[in-house]
XYZ file of C-alpha atoms in Angstrom:
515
model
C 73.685 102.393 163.877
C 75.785 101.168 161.307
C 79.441 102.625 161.206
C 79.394 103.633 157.615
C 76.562 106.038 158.116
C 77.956 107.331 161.385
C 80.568 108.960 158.757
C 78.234 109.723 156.654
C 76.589 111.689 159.430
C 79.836 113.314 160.289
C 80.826 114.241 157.131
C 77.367 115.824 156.135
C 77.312 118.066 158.413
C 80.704 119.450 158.057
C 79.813 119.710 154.987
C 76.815 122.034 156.059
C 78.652 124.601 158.134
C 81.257 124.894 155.304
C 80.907 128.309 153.701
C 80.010 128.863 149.949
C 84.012 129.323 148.707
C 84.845 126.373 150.631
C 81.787 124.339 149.147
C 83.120 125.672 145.408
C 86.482 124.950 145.740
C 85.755 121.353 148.094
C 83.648 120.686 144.350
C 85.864 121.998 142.045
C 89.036 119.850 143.549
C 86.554 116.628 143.279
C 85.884 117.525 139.833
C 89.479 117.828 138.980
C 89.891 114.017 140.800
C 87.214 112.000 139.780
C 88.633 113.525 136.015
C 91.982 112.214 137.224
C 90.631 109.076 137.740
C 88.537 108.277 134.845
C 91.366 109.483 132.541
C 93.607 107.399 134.158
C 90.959 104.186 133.961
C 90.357 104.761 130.691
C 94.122 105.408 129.579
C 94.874 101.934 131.319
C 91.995 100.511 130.166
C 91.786 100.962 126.262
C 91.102 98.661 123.917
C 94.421 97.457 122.302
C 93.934 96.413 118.617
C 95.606 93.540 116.951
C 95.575 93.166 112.808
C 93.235 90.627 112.155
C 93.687 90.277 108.329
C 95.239 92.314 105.916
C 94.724 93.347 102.053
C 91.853 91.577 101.996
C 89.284 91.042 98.540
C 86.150 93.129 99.213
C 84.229 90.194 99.162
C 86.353 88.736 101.670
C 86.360 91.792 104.118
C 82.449 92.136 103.491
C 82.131 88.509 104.750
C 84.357 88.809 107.694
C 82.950 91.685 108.899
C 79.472 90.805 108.605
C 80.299 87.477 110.823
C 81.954 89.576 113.272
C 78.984 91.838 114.046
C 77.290 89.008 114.013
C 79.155 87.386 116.961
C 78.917 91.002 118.682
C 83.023 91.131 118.144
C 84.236 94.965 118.355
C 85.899 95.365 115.527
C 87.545 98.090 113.224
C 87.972 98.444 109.898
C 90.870 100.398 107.894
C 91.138 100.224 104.391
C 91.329 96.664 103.507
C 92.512 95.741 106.924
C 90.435 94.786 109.903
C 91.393 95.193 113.573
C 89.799 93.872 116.633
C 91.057 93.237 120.356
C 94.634 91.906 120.654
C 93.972 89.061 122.529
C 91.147 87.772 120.524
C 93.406 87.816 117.407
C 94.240 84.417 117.039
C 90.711 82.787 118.618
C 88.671 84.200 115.613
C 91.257 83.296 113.213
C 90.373 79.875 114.229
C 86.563 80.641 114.307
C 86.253 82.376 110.637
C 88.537 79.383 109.341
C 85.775 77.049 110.240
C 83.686 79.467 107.853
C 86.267 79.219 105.224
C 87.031 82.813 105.693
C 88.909 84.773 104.119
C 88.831 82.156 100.721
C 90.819 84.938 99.003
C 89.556 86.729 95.680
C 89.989 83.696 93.158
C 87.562 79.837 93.519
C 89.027 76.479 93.710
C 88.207 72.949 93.834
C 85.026 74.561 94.966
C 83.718 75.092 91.473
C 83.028 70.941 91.032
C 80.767 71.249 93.736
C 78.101 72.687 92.013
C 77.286 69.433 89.570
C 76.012 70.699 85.831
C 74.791 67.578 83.903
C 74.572 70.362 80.743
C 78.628 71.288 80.832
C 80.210 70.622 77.718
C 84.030 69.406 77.327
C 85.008 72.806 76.420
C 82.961 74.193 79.799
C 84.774 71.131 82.181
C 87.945 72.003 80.684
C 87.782 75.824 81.161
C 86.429 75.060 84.735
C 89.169 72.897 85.473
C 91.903 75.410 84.530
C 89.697 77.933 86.655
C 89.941 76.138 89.585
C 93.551 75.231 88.940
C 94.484 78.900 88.981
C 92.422 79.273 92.163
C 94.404 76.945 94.836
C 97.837 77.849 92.944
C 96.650 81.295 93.919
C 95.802 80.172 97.659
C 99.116 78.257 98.158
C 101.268 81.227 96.983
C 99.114 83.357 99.013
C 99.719 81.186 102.175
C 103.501 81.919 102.282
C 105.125 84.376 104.197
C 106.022 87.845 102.748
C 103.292 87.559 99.641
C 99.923 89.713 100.217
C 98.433 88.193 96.826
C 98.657 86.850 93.622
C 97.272 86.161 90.267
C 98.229 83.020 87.907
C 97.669 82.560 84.434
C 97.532 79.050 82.946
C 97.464 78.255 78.732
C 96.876 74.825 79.082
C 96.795 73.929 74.812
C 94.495 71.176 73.754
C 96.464 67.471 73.581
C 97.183 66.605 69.661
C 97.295 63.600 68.233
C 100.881 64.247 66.682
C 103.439 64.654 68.551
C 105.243 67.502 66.196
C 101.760 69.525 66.243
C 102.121 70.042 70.575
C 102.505 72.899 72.091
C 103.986 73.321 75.462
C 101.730 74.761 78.758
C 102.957 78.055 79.778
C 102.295 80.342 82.935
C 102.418 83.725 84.346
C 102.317 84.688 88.011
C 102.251 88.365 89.345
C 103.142 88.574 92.977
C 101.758 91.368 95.417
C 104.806 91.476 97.789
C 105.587 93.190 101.197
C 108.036 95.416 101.694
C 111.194 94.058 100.638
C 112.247 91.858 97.579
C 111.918 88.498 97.491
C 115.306 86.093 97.710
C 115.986 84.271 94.605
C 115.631 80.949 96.729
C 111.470 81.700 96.482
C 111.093 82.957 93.796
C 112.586 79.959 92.358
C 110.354 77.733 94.756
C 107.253 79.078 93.282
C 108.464 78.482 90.038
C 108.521 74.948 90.731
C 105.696 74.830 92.475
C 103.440 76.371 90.034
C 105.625 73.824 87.301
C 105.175 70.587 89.342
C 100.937 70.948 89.276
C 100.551 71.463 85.891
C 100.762 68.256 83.547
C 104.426 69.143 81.345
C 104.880 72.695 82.121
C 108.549 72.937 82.571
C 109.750 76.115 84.306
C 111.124 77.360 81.349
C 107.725 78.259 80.221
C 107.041 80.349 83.349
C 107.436 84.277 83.783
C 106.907 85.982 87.050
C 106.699 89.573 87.838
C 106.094 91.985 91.418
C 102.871 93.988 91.418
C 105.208 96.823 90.479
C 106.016 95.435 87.279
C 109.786 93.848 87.700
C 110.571 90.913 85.960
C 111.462 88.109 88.974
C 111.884 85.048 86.847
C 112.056 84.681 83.140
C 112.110 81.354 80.246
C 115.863 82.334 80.007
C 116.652 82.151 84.347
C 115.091 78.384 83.752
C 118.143 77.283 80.332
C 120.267 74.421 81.309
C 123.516 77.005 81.351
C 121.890 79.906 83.296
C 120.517 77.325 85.840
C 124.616 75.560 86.151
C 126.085 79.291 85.737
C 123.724 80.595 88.788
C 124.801 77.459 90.999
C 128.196 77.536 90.526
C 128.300 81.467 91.210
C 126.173 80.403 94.664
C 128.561 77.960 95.826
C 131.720 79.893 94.912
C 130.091 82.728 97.223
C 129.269 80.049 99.888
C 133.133 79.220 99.442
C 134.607 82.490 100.250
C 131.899 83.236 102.546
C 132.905 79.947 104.605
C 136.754 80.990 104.751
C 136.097 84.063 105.482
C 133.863 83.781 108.185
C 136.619 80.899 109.642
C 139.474 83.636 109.934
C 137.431 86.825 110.288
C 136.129 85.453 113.383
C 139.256 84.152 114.670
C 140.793 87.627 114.452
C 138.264 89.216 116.185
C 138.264 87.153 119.408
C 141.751 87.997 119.746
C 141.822 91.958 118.381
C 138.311 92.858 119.616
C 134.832 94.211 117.599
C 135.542 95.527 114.278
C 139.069 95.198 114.280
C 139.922 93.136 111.518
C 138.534 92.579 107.896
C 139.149 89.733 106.022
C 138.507 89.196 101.904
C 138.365 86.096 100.310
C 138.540 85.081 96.453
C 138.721 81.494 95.474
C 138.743 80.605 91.639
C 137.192 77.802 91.434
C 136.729 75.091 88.360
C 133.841 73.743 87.778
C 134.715 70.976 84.883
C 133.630 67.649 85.257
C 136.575 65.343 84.142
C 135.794 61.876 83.860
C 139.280 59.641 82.615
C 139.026 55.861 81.925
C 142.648 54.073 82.235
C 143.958 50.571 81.396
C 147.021 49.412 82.693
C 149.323 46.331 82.400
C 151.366 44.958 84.321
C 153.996 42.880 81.802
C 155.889 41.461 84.603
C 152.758 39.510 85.577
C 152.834 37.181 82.259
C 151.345 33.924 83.167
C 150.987 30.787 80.687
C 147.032 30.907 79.761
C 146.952 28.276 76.631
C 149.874 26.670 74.577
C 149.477 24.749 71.376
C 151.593 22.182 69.889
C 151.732 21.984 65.607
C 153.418 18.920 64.401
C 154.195 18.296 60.812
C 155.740 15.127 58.894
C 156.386 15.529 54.829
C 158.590 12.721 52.778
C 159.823 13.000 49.082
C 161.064 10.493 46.213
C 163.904 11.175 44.372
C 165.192 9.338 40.834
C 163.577 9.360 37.301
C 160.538 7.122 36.538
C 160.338 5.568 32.808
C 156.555 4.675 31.460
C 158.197 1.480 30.046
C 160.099 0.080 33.409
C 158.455 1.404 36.417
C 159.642 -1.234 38.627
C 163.421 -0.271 37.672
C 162.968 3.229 39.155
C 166.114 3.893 41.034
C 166.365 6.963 43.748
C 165.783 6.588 47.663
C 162.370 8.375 49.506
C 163.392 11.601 52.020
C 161.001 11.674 55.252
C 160.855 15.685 56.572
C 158.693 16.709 59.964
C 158.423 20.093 61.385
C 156.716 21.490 64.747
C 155.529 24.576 65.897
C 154.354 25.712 69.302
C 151.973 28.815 70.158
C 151.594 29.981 73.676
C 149.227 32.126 75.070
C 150.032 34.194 78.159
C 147.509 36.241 80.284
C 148.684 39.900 81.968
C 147.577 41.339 84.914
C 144.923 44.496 84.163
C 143.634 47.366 85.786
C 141.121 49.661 84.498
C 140.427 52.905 86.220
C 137.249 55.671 86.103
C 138.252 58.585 87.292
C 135.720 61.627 87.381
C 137.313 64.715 89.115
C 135.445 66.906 91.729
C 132.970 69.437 90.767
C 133.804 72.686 92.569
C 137.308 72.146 93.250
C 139.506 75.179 94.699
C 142.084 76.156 92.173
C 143.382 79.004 93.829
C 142.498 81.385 97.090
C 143.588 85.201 97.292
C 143.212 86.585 100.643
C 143.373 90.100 101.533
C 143.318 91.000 105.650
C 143.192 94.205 107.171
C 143.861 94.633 111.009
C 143.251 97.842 112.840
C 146.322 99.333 114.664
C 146.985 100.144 118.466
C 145.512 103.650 119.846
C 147.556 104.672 123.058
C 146.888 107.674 125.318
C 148.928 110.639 124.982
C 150.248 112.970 128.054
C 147.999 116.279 127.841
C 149.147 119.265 128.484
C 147.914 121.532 130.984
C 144.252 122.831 130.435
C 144.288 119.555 127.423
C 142.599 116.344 127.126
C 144.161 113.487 126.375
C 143.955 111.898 122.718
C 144.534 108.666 121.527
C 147.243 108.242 119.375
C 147.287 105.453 116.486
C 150.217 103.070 116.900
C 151.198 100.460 113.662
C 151.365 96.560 114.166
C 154.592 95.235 114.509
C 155.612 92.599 112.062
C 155.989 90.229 114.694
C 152.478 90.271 114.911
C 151.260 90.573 111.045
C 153.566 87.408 110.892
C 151.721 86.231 113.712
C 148.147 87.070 112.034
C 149.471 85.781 108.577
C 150.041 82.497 109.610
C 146.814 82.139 111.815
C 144.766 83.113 108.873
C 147.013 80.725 106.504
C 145.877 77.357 108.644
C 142.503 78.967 108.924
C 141.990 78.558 105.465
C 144.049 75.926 104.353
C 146.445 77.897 102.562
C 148.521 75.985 99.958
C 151.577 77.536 98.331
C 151.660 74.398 95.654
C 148.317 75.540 94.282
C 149.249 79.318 94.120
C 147.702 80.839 96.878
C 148.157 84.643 97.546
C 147.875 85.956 100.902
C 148.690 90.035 101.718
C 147.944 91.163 105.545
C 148.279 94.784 106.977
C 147.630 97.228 108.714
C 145.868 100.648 108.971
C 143.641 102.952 111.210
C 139.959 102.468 110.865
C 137.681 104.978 109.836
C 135.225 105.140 113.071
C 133.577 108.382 113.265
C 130.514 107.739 111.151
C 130.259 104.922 114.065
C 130.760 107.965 116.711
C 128.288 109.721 115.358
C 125.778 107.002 115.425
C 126.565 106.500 118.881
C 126.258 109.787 120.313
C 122.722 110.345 118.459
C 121.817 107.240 119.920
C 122.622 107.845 123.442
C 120.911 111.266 122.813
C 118.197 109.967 121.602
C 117.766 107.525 124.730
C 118.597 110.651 126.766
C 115.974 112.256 125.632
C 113.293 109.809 126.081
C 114.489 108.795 129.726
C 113.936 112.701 130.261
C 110.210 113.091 128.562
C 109.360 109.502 130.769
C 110.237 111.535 133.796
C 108.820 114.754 133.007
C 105.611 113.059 132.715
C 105.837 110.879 135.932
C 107.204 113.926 137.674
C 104.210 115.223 136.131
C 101.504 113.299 137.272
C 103.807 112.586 140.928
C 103.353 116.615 141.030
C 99.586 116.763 139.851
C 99.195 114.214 142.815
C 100.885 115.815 145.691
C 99.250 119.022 144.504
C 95.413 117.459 144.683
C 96.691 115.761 147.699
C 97.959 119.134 149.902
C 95.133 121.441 148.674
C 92.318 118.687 149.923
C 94.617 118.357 153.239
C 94.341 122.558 153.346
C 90.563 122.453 152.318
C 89.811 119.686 155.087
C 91.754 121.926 157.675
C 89.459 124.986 157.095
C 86.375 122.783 157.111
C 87.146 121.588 160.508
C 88.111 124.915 161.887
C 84.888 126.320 160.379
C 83.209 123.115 162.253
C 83.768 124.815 165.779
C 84.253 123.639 168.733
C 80.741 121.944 168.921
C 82.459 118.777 167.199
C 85.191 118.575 169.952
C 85.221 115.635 171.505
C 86.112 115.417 174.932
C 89.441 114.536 176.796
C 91.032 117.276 174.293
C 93.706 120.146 176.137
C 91.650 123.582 176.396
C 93.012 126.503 175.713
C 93.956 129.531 178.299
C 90.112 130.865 179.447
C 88.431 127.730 178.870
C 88.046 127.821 175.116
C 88.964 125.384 172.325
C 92.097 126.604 169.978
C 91.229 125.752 166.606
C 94.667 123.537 165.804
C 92.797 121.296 169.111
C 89.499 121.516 167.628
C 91.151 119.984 163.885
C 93.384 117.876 165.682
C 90.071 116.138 167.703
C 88.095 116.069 164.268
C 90.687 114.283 162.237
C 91.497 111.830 164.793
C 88.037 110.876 165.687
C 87.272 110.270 161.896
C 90.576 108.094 161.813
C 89.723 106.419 164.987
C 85.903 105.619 163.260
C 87.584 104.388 159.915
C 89.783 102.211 161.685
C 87.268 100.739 163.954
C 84.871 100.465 160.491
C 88.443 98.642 158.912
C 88.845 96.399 161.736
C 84.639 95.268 162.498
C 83.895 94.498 158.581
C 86.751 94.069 156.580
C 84.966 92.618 153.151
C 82.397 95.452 153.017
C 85.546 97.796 153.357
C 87.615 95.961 150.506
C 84.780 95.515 148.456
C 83.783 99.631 148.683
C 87.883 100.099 147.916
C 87.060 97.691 144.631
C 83.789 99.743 143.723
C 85.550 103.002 144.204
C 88.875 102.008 142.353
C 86.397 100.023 139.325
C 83.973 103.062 138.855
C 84.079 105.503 135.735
């Protein structure tokens, strides 16, 4: 006979000669475990939900869920939001992409594929700015942060003159998460949505929030809004640079929160651009000369009509010369365009906490820190450590105060002790409930230990097997008669355990894997 029904055996018919009480309370304790056990299974073994998509079109949400019944997917469905298992999350992503699921609310390109020989110009035209709208809409829609959006095109009609054009303009309304958006994206979609359209310059764009805030406007795009917004982002990148250098000196030497350090830098953003000649006149080198030589003569006496040959007087020869030369200088021109963004002046403000020393209680006291000022020894010390930090130049006018005070840090307390309350808490409820089910355990565990012990000594002494001690007069005590019960069933599962262990681990796996 096989040893498994051996037990069996044994166990049905101490089940028999247990009494009705015993039989009530032997099923109401397996009632209470097997409910234990299935509430445990299915606590450990529930279906964990991952978001699949989120504010999704109705159309969209239709579709998807329709393809996941479809591929027998458990799914679940809140609002515009559908949820199915965790770890299938990213898998049927993958799988309704093929489908060209979700294609969001708006068409695209799509529209061209359905050929009308009948569309007129107008028709095209209108079809075209459709579908234009449509993958602006999916592109915005793809970045992080943005749950949807609508865009607006007025694309006018070209004209032959150029004074009768009108420019394209746009409007975008974002559906945002929680949070604003940084002015960085905002200004990326801008010139997104202005580098696909044909001559639509950003400032003919408007964008607003589905709440109705205005993100960008014609007037954030003008020539001196767009300089005036950079120059005010790389001033604060300047002070935020310096300060970060000596803030984070100070506290590696002073500790966490010990020392705060201000920066203001006045910067000038002019663009100078100087163009300079000079000469150098000791340089003078001959380049050309030129000779001019001149020879004049002159007769002097009175000439008669009636006698010219007895003219009397002598001729006068003259000659004159004049020289030009031509000398060449040395010459050097010079551009110079100054920096844009060039430090004028820094201002630096730094604050360093003070010492906190322990005073001598009294009797029946605690002791209390006490706040003890820098020395100036050390704001000197500070000073000058924050000076080369910087690059701190008197010439320029740089201003530079340091000093000291006691922080504030009891809001900081506070936080503190409701956080380690808070964790003190939640440490307790985790062991209350292990203790819990630890106690729940050890209580199922002792009353079947006390139910088995009064279904063996209800057994008799017709189940004791031999070799056992009798008792004084020849009969069986009933602590002998439990004792030989117990250890012949432990003797029979061990010699079951040791002849076929796979049947025993797989009846373990059956038991532990049922319902």
């Amino acid at each position: 006979m096989d040893i498994f029904s051996q037990i069996f055996s044994q166990i049905s018919s101490i089940f028999k000669k247990m009494s009705a009480a015993q039989r009530t309370n032997f099923f109401l304790l397996l009632t209470i475990l097997i409910s234990v056990v299935v509430f445990i299974s299915f606590w450990a073994g529930r279906q964990e939900y991952g978001l699949l998509y989120s504010n999704l079109a109705n159309r969209d949400a239709a579709a998807i869920k329709s393809k996941l019944d479809e591929l027998n997917v458990e799914n679940k469905v809140q609002g515009n939001s559908i949820y199915v298992s965790a770890k299938e999350v990213y898998d049927l992503r993958l799988m309704l992409a093929e489908d060209g699921l979700p294609n969001g609310s708006s068409s695209g390109y799509e529209l061209f594929d359905r050929t009308n020989f009948g569309m007129t110009d107008y028709l095209q035209n209108l079809t075209y700015k459709r579908a234009l709208e449509g993958e602006l809409c999916r592109t915005i829609n793809s970045l992080n942060g943005i749950n949807s959006s609508r865009v607006h095109l007025s694309i006018p009609k070209q004209t032959l003159f150029k004074q009768d054009r009108t420019h394209p303009s746009a409007s975008i309304v974002l559906n945002v998460s929680s949070g604003a958006l940084g002015k960085g994206r905002i200004n990326g979609i801008v010139y997104l949505v202005a580098s696909s359209v044909e001559s639509l310059s950003t400032e003919h764009i408007t964008v607003l929030d589905n709440r109705g805030n205005l993100l960008f406007s014609p007037d954030d795009a003008g020539a001196h809004a767009g300089v005036s917004s950079r120059q005010l982002d790389q001033q604060k990148n300047v002070e935020a640079y310096l300060k970060n250098k000596a803030e984070s000196m100070l506290l590696a030497i002073l500790g966490p929160g010990k020392a705060i350090v201000r920066v203001n830098a006045v910067m000038d953003f002019d663009q100078i651009e100087k163009t300079a000649e000079i000469y150098d006149p000791d340089s003078a080198v001959p380049r050309k000369e030129v000779l001019n030589s001149q020879v004049s003569s002159e007769k002097s006496g009175a000439e008669t009509e009636d006698n010219e040959e007895s003219a009397a007087g002598n001729n006068a020869e003259s000659s004159q010369e004049k020289t030009t030369t031509d000398y060449e200088i040395n010459r050097t021109i010079e551009r110079l365009v100054g920096a844009v963004g060039k430090i004028e002046q820094l201002s630096i403000s730094v604050v360093v906490d003070g010492k906190y020393e322990k005073t001598e209680a009294k009797e029946g006291d605690e002791s209390k820190l006490e706040y003890v000022p820098r020395t100036e020894e050390e704001k000197q010390t500070y000073k000058q450590l924050v000076m080369n930090a910087v690059g701190f130049s008197a010439q320029r006018g740089d201003e530079i105060v340091v000093t000291d005070a006691a922080f504030d840090t009891s809001y900081f307390d506070q936080e503190n002790e409701a956080l380690a309350s808070g964790q003190k808490k939640d440490f307790i409820l985790k062991m209350v409930r292990q203790s819990g089910i630890i106690i729940v355990f050890l209580l199922a565990f002792f009353f079947l230990r006390s139910m088995l012990k009064k279904i063996s000594g209800a057994a008799g002494p017709a189940n004791q097997p031999q070799g056992h001690a009798k008792a004084a007069g020849g009969a069986y005590t009933q602590g002998a008669v439990a004792e030989g019960t117990r250890s012949s069933v432990g003797m029979n599962l061990q010699q079951a355990v040791a002849q076929n262990p796979e049947r025993t681990a797989q009846l373990i796996n059956e038991w532990l894997n049922e319902e």
